[in-house]
């Protein structure tokens, strides 16, 4: 599917909702929402929205059976994702067909998460992940293997560690309590904007 990539930066007021057609007819709706911390020097950047359509996301075939990897952000092999990021990171959306085993390569030193959305895999011939599960891999090494016991939908998320302090309160994530207080004050003063009401 498509991707909405929003950078809150110095503040964004937003709401999300499905289409009127979906509200009327219903159906299956599946989404993943991820939050990525910005480096301290980028936290006060202007808010930004990137609408990334499925057709613009590189899709790499992993085998002839239908396993594939979509590169939403970062890079894999020779493919570069469409999302603009503020620090080195990767977001890959993949599918492995039952019985297929693949080795994926990640940047050395990155924090790496494997998120199983549906199905079951064995990671590095040792650890079985099933259903809605998240595994954090070691920062040592540049590869890991996934062996699909079932048709499996998954995400791979990697990021260069920021090694900065972090403070959070509600929807606000900053580096210090003073910055959190400033963000709350900015919100209360209307600096994040307003949500347009439908006529």
JSON list of N, CA and C in Angstrom, two decimals, residues 9 25 41 43 120 128 148-151 165 178 188 196:
[
{"chain": "A", "resi": 9, "resn": "UNK", "atom": "N", "xyz": [8.55, 17.64, 13.64]},
{"chain": "A", "resi": 9, "resn": "UNK", "atom": "CA", "xyz": [9.50, 18.74, 13.80]},
{"chain": "A", "resi": 9, "resn": "UNK", "atom": "C", "xyz": [9.08, 19.70, 14.90]},
{"chain": "A", "resi": 25, "resn": "UNK", "atom": "N", "xyz": [-19.08, 1.54, 3.70]},
{"chain": "A", "resi": 25, "resn": "UNK", "atom": "CA", "xyz": [-19.13, 0.13, 3.31]},
{"chain": "A", "resi": 25, "resn": "UNK", "atom": "C", "xyz": [-18.31, -0.79, 4.20]},
{"chain": "A", "resi": 41, "resn": "UNK", "atom": "N", "xyz": [19.56, 18.26, 16.69]},
{"chain": "A", "resi": 41, "resn": "UNK", "atom": "CA", "xyz": [19.75, 19.42, 15.81]},
{"chain": "A", "resi": 41, "resn": "UNK", "atom": "C", "xyz": [18.64, 19.58, 14.78]},
{"chain": "A", "resi": 43, "resn": "UNK", "atom": "N", "xyz": [15.24, 18.69, 15.58]},
{"chain": "A", "resi": 43, "resn": "UNK", "atom": "CA", "xyz": [13.93, 18.63, 16.24]},
{"chain": "A", "resi": 43, "resn": "UNK", "atom": "C", "xyz": [13.05, 19.84, 15.95]},
{"chain": "A", "resi": 120, "resn": "UNK", "atom": "N", "xyz": [5.01, -16.79, 10.15]},
{"chain": "A", "resi": 120, "resn": "UNK", "atom": "CA", "xyz": [6.02, -17.29, 11.09]},
{"chain": "A", "resi": 120, "resn": "UNK", "atom": "C", "xyz": [7.34, -17.48, 10.35]},
{"chain": "A", "resi": 128, "resn": "UNK", "atom": "N", "xyz": [12.34, -18.53, 16.63]},
{"chain": "A", "resi": 128, "resn": "UNK", "atom": "CA", "xyz": [11.08, -18.53, 15.87]},
{"chain": "A", "resi": 128, "resn": "UNK", "atom": "C", "xyz": [10.24, -17.33, 16.28]},
{"chain": "A", "resi": 148, "resn": "UNK", "atom": "N", "xyz": [11.03, -18.78, 6.21]},
{"chain": "A", "resi": 148, "resn": "UNK", "atom": "CA", "xyz": [9.58, -18.70, 6.35]},
{"chain": "A", "resi": 148, "resn": "UNK", "atom": "C", "xyz": [8.97, -20.08, 6.56]},
{"chain": "A", "resi": 149, "resn": "UNK", "atom": "N", "xyz": [8.34, -20.27, 7.72]},
{"chain": "A", "resi": 149, "resn": "UNK", "atom": "CA", "xyz": [7.60, -21.51, 7.98]},
{"chain": "A", "resi": 149, "resn": "UNK", "atom": "C", "xyz": [6.18, -21.41, 7.42]},
{"chain": "A", "resi": 150, "resn": "UNK", "atom": "N", "xyz": [5.72, -20.19, 7.21]},
{"chain": "A", "resi": 150, "resn": "UNK", "atom": "CA", "xyz": [4.43, -19.90, 6.60]},
{"chain": "A", "resi": 150, "resn": "UNK", "atom": "C", "xyz": [4.63, -18.70, 5.68]},
{"chain": "A", "resi": 151, "resn": "UNK", "atom": "N", "xyz": [3.66, -18.43, 4.82]},
{"chain": "A", "resi": 151, "resn": "UNK", "atom": "CA", "xyz": [3.71, -17.15, 4.11]},
{"chain": "A", "resi": 151, "resn": "UNK", "atom": "C", "xyz": [3.74, -16.06, 5.18]},
{"chain": "A", "resi": 165, "resn": "UNK", "atom": "N", "xyz": [20.05, 12.02, 24.92]},
{"chain": "A", "resi": 165, "resn": "UNK", "atom": "CA", "xyz": [19.01, 11.87, 25.94]},
{"chain": "A", "resi": 165, "resn": "UNK", "atom": "C", "xyz": [17.64, 12.04, 25.29]},
{"chain": "A", "resi": 178, "resn": "UNK", "atom": "N", "xyz": [12.92, 20.77, 29.83]},
{"chain": "A", "resi": 178, "resn": "UNK", "atom": "CA", "xyz": [12.69, 22.17, 29.45]},
{"chain": "A", "resi": 178, "resn": "UNK", "atom": "C", "xyz": [12.14, 22.26, 28.03]},
{"chain": "A", "resi": 188, "resn": "UNK", "atom": "N", "xyz": [-0.12, 25.17, 23.33]},
{"chain": "A", "resi": 188, "resn": "UNK", "atom": "CA", "xyz": [-1.18, 25.95, 23.97]},
{"chain": "A", "resi": 188, "resn": "UNK", "atom": "C", "xyz": [-1.34, 27.34, 23.35]},
{"chain": "A", "resi": 196, "resn": "UNK", "atom": "N", "xyz": [-8.65, 22.16, 10.08]},
{"chain": "A", "resi": 196, "resn": "UNK", "atom": "CA", "xyz": [-9.74, 22.78, 9.33]},
{"chain": "A", "resi": 196, "resn": "UNK", "atom": "C", "xyz": [-11.02, 21.98, 9.54]}
]
